[in-house]
Coordinates of C-alpha atoms in Angstrom, one line a residue:
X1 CA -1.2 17.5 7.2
X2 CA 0.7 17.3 10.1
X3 CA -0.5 14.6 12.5
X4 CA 2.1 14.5 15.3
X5 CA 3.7 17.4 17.3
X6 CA 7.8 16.7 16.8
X7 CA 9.5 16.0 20.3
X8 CA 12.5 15.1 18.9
X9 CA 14.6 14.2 15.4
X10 CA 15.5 10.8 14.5
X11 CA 18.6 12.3 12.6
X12 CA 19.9 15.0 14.8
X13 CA 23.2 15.5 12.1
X14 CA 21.5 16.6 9.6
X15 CA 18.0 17.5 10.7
X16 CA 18.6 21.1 9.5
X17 CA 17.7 19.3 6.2
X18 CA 14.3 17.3 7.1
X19 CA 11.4 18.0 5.7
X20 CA 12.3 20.3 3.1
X21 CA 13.0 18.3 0.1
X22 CA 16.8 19.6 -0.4
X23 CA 19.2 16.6 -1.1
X24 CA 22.5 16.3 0.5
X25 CA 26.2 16.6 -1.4
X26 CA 26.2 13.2 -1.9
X27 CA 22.6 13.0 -3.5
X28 CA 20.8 11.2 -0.5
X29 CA 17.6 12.3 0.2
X30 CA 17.1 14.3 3.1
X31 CA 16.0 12.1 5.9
X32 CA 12.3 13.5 7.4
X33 CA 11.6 14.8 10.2
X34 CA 10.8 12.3 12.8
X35 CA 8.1 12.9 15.8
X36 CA 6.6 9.9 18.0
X37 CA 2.3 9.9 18.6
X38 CA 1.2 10.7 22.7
X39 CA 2.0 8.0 24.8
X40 CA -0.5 5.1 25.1
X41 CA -1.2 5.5 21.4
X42 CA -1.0 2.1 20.3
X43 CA -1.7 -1.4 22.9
X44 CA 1.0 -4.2 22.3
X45 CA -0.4 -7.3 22.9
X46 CA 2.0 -11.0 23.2
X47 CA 0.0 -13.3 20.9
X48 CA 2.5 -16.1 20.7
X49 CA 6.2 -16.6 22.4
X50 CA 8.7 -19.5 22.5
X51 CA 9.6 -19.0 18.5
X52 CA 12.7 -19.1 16.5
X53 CA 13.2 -16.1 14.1
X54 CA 9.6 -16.3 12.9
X55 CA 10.3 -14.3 9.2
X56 CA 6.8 -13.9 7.9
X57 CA 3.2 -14.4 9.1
X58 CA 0.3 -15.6 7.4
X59 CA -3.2 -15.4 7.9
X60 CA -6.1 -18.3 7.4
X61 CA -10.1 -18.2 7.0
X62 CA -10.4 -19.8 9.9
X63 CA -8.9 -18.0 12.4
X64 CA -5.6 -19.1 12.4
X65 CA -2.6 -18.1 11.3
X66 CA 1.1 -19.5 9.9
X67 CA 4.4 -18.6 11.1
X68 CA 7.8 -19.1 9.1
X69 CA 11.1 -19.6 10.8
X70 CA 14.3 -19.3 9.6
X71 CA 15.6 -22.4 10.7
X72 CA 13.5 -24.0 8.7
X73 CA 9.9 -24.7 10.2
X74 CA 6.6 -23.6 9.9
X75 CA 4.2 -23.0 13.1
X76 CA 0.4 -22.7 13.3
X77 CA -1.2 -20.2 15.9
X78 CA -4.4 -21.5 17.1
X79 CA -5.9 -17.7 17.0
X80 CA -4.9 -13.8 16.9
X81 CA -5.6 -13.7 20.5
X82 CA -2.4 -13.1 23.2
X83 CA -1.8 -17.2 24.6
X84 CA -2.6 -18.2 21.4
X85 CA -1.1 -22.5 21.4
X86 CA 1.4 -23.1 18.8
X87 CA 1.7 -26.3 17.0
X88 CA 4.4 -27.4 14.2
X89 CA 3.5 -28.0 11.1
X90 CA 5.0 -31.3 9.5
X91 CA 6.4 -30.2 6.0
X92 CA 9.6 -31.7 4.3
X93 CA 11.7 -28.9 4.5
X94 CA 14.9 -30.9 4.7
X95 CA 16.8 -28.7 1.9
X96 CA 16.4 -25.8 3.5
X97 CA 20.1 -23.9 4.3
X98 CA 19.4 -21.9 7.0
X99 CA 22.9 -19.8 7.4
X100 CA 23.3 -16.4 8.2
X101 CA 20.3 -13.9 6.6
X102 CA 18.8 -17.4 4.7
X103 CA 16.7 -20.1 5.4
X104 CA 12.9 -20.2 5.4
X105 CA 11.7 -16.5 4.8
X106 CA 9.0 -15.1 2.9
X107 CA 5.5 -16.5 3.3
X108 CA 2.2 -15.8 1.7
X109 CA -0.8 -17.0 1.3
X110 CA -2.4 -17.4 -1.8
X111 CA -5.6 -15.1 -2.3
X112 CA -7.7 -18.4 -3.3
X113 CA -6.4 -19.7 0.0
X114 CA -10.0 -20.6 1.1
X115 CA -10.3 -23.2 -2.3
X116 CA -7.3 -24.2 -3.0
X117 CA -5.3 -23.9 1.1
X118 CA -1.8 -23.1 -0.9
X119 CA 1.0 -20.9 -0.1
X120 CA 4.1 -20.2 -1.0
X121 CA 7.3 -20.1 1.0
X122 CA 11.0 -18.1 0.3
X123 CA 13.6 -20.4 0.8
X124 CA 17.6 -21.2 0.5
X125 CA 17.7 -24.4 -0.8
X126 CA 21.1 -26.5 -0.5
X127 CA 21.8 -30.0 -1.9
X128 CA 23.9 -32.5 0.2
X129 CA 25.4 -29.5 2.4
X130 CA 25.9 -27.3 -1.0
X131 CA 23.8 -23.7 -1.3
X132 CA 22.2 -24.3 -4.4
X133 CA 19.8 -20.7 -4.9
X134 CA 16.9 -19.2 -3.5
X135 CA 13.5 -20.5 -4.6
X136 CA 9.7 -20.1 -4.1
X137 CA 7.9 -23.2 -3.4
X138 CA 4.2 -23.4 -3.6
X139 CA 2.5 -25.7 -0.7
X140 CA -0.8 -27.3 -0.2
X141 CA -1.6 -27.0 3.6
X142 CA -3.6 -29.8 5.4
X143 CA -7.4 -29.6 6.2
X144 CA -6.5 -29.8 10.2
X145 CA -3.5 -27.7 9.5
X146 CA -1.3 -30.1 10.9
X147 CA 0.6 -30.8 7.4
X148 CA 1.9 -28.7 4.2
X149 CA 2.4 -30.8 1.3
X150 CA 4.8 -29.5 -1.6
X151 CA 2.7 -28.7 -4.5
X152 CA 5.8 -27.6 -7.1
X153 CA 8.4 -25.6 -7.7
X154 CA 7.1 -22.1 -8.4
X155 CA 10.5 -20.2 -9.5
X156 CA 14.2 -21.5 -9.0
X157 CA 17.3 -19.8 -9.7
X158 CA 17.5 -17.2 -7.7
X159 CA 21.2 -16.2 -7.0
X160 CA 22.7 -17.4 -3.2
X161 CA 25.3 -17.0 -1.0
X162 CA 26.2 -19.5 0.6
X163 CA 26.7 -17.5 3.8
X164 CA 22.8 -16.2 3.3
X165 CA 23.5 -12.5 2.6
X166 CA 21.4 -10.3 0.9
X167 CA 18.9 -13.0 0.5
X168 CA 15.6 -10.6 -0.2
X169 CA 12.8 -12.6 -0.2
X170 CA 9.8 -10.0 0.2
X171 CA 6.3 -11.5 -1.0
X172 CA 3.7 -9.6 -1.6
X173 CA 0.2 -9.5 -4.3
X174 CA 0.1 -6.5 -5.9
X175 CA -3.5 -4.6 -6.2
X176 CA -3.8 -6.2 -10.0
X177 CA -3.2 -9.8 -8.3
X178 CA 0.6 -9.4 -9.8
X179 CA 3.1 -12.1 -7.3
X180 CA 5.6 -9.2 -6.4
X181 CA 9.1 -10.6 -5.1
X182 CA 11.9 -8.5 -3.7
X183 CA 15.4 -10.2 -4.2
X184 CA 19.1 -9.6 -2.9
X185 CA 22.2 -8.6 -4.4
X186 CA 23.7 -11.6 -2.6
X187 CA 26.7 -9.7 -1.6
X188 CA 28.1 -9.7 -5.1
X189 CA 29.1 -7.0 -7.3
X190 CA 28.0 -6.9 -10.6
X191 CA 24.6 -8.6 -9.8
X192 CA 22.3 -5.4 -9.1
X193 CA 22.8 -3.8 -12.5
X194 CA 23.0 -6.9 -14.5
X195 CA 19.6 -7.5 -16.2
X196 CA 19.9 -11.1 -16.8
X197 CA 20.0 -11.8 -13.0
X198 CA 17.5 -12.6 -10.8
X199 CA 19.1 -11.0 -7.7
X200 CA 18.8 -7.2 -6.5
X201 CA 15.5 -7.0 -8.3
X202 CA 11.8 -6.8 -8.0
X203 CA 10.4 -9.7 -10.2
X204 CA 6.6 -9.8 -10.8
X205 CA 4.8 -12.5 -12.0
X206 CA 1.9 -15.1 -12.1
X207 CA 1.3 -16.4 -9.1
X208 CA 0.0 -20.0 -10.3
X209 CA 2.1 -20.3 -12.9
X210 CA 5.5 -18.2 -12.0
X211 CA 6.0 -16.8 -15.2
X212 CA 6.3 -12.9 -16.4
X213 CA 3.0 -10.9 -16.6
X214 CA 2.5 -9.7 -20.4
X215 CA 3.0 -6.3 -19.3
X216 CA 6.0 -6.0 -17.5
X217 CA 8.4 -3.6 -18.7
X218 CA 10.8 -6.1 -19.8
X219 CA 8.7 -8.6 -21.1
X220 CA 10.3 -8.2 -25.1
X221 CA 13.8 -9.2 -23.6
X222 CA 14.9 -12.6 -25.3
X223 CA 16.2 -13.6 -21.6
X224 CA 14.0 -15.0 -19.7
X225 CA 15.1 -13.5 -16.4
X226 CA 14.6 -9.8 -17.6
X227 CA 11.0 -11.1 -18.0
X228 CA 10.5 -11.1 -15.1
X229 CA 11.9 -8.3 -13.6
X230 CA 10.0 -5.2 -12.3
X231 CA 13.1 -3.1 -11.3
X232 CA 16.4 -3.5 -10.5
X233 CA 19.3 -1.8 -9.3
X234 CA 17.8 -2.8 -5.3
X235 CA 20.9 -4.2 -2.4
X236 CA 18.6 -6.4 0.1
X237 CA 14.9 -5.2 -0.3
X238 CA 13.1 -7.7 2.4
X239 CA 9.7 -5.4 2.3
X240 CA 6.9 -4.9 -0.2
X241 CA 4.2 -3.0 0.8
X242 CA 1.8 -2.6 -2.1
X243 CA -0.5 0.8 -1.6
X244 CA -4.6 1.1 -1.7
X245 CA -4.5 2.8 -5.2
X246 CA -2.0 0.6 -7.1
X247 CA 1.8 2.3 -5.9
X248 CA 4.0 -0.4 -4.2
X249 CA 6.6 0.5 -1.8
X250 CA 9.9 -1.3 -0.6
X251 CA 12.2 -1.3 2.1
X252 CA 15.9 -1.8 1.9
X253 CA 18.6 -2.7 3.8
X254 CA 21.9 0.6 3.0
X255 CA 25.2 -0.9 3.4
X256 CA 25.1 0.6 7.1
X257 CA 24.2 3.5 6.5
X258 CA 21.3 4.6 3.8
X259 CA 18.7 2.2 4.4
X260 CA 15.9 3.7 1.8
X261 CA 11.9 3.5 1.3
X262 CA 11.3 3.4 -2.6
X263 CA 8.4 4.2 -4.6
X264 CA 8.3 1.3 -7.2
X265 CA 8.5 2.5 -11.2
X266 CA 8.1 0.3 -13.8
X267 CA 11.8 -1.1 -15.5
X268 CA 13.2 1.4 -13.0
X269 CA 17.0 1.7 -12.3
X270 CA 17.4 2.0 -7.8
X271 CA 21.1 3.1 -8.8
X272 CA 23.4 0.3 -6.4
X273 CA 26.1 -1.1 -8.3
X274 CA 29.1 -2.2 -6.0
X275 CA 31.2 -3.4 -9.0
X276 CA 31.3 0.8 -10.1
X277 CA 30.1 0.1 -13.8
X278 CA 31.9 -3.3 -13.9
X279 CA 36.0 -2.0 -12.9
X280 CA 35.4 -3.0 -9.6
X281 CA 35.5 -6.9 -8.7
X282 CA 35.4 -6.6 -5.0
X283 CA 31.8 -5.9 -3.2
X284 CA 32.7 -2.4 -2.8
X285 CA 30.1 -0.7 -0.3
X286 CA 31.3 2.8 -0.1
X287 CA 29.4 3.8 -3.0
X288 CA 26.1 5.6 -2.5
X289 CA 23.3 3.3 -2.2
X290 CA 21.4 5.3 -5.3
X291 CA 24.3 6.3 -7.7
X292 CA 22.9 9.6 -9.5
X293 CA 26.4 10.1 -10.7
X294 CA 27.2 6.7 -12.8
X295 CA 23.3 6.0 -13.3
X296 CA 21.8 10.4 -13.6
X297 CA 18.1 8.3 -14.3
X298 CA 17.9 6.1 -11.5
X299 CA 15.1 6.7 -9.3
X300 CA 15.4 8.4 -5.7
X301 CA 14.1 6.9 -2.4
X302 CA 11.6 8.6 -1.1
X303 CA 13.2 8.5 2.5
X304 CA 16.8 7.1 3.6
X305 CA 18.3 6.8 7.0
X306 CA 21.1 8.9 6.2
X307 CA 23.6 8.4 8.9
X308 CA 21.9 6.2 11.0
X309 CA 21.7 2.1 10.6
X310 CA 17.8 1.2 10.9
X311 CA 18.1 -1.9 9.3
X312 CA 14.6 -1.7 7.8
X313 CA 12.4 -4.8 7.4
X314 CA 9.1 -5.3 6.4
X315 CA 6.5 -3.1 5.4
X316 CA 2.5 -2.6 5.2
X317 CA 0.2 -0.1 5.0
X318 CA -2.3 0.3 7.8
X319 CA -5.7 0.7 6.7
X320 CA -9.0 1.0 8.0
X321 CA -11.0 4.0 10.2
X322 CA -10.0 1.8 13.5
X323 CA -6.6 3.0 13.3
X324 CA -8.4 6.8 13.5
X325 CA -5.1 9.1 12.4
X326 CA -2.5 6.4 12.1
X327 CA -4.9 5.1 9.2
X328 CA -3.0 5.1 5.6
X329 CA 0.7 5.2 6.8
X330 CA 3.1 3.2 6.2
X331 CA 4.4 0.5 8.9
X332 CA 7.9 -0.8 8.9
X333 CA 10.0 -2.8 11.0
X334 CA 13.5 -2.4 12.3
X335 CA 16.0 -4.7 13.0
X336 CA 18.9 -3.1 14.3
X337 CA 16.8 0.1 15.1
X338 CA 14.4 -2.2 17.5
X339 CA 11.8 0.0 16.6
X340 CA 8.5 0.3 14.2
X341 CA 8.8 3.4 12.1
X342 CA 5.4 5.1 11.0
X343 CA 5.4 7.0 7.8
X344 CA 2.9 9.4 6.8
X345 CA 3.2 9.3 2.8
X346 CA 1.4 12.3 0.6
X347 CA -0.4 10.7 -2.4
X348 CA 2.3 11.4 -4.6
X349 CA 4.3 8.7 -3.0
X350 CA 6.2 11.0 -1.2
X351 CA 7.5 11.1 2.5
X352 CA 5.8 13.4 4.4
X353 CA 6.7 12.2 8.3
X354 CA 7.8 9.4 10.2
X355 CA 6.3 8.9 13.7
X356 CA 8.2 6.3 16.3
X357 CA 5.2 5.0 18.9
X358 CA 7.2 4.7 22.4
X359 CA 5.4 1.5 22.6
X360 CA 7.8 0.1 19.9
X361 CA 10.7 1.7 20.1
X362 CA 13.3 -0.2 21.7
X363 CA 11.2 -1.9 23.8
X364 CA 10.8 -6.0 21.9
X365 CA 14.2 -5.8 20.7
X366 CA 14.9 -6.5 17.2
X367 CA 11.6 -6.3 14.7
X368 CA 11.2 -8.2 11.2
X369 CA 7.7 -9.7 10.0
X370 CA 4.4 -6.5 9.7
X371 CA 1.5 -7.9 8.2
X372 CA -2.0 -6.6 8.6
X373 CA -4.4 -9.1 9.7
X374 CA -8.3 -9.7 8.6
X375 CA -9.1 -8.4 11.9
X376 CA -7.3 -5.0 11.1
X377 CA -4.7 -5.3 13.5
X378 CA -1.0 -5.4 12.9
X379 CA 1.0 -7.9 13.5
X380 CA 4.6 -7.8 14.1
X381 CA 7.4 -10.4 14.9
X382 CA 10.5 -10.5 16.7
X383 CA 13.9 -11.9 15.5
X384 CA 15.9 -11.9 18.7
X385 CA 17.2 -15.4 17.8
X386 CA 15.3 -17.0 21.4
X387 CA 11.7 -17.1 22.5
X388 CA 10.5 -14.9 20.0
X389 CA 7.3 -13.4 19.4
X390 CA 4.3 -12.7 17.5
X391 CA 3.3 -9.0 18.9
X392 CA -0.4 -7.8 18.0
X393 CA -0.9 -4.1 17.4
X394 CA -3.9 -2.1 17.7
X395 CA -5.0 1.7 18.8
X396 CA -5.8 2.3 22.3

């Protein structure tokens, strides 16, 4: 099932390892071998520039499409198509903290979009200067697309630093119509492992409504933050790629190193815990990012980094017969890497191998949003901090 002849490894330390499923001392997995398609196999096109940080992308009936930025604005493209004009969109986002990793994030558009035109935002919120959590908004957007009107609180309370670390923020609907959200750790120790926080989870819930889904693993716990959870245990998960066939994926940021693709289980345990079982009250980051030792049932990434700092972003999978053999694999983003990572996952959930196109790698700087679009292209973003873009991606 090999779909790419290997012209170099990713991981040269410990590529003796890739591909063969053996675990190093430290219970990492093995990273996978990595290979990189023939040249020309994807076409970059520059739909949109002059942005700031655009975080997540959007996609309308219409044709157009809505762009988040951290700073705290939301833009409307005028098309997919490279030159596309940009326009703001007027929206009181006035509470917005945008510091460090926070600010206006996640976007998504709700799947009634077409009757109802709402959407819901990520977002820091603050309160006369003052970081007050991280909450999802749901927004009614204008007819002309020139205004989004708040429509309500969907969720509030989730944890915040006030520097913006570790903010999460990952929005995605699940195959069963499930709201999945992928939350940080917020830099603090004890929050990953404790149940009755909203932070360094995957919450899942109703969409409309925000509250837990009757069958969430949780759902008997008299708090009603464990409700909502879907798993725990997570750093900074900022992707959530739910699969064609009901498994959902997420990428994580590793504490430099470690930065993991996980295969979602239900009430599973991802293993971080920075405050070591509670004796620890610093945000201690030399522990292993999935701590077999302290938590023997926690659930193994299906891929990590290892050595090497990616700083992995978002994630989709690309599907559809125009993407020929690229079609079914996984895309994700890099920020420190620069780079979109392909990975060719086996049904079982499993990594299999991860392709670098030489169109992406290194070559836009650093990468955050991926989102599919109805056309079937991908759609990428850059977070270089000036005259940012939206990238379109398709096969050559």
């Amino acid at each position: 099932m090999r779909r790419f002849a290997a012209i170099a490894l990713l991981f040269p330390l410990i590529g003796a390892l890739a591909g063969c499923g053996i675990a190093s001392s430290d219970d990492r997995p093995a990273p996978v071998s990595t290979a990189a398609p023939a040249p020309s196999a994807l076409r970059v096109e520059i739909v949109a520039a002059g942005l700031e940080h655009p975080w997540d992308i959007g996609f309308l009936p219409d044709g157009t499409a809505l762009v988040s930025q951290r700073p705290g604005r939301l833009a409307l493209l005028a098309d997919h198509r490279p030159g596309a004009l940009v326009r703001p969109v007027q929206a009181d986002l006035g509470d917005v903290l945008a510091e460090g990793e926070g600010g206006m994030m996640g976007l998504l558009m709700h799947p009634a979009f077409a009757d109802n035109r709402r959407f819901i935002t990520c977002q820091t919120h603050q309160e006369n200067g003052v970081a007050v959590d991280v909450r999802l908004i749901t927004w009614r957007l204008s007819e002309d697309g020139s205004r989004a009107d708040r429509v309500g609180d969907l969720l509030t309370g989730l944890p915040v630093n006030p520097n913006g670390r570790h903010s999460g923020c990952g929005l995605a609907v699940a195959e069963d119509g499930a709201l999945l959200v992928s939350t940080g750790d917020t830099a603090r120790p004890a929050i990953a492992q404790d149940r009755g926080s909203l932070g360094g989870k995957v919450l899942r819930m109703n969409i409309d409504t925000g509250a837990p889904l009757s069958d969430n693993p949780f759902i008997a716990s008299p708090n009603p933050h464990e409700r909502l959870l879907y798993t725990y245990g997570h750093r900074n998960p900022q992707g959530v790629a739910p699969r064609p066939g009901g498994q959902v994926f997420v990428a994580e940021h590793g504490p430099d190193v470690d930065d993991e693709i996980n295969l979602l289980r239900p009430g599973g345990n991802y293993g971080w815990d920075p405050s070591r079982g509670g004796a620890e009250r610093s945000y201690d980051e030399s522990v292993p990012m999935t701590d077999l030792h302290r938590f023997p049932d926690a659930v193994k990434a299906v891929w990590s980094s290892g050595d090497h700092t990616e700083a992995i972003c978002a994630a989709t999978f690309l599907t559809g017969p125009q993407w020929d053999r690229f079609d079914g694999m996984l895309a994700v983003t890099a920020l420190k890497g620069t780079k979109l990572l392909l990975f060719e996952v086996r049904p079982d959930g499993t990594i299999d191998e991860v392709a670098i196109p030489p169109e992406l790698n290194d070559t836009h700087g650093r990468l955050r949003a991926a989102r599919q679009g109805p056309d079937g292209a991908l759609y990428v973003t850059t977070s270089n901090g000036t005259d940012d873009k939206v990238l379109r991606i398709t096969r050559s």
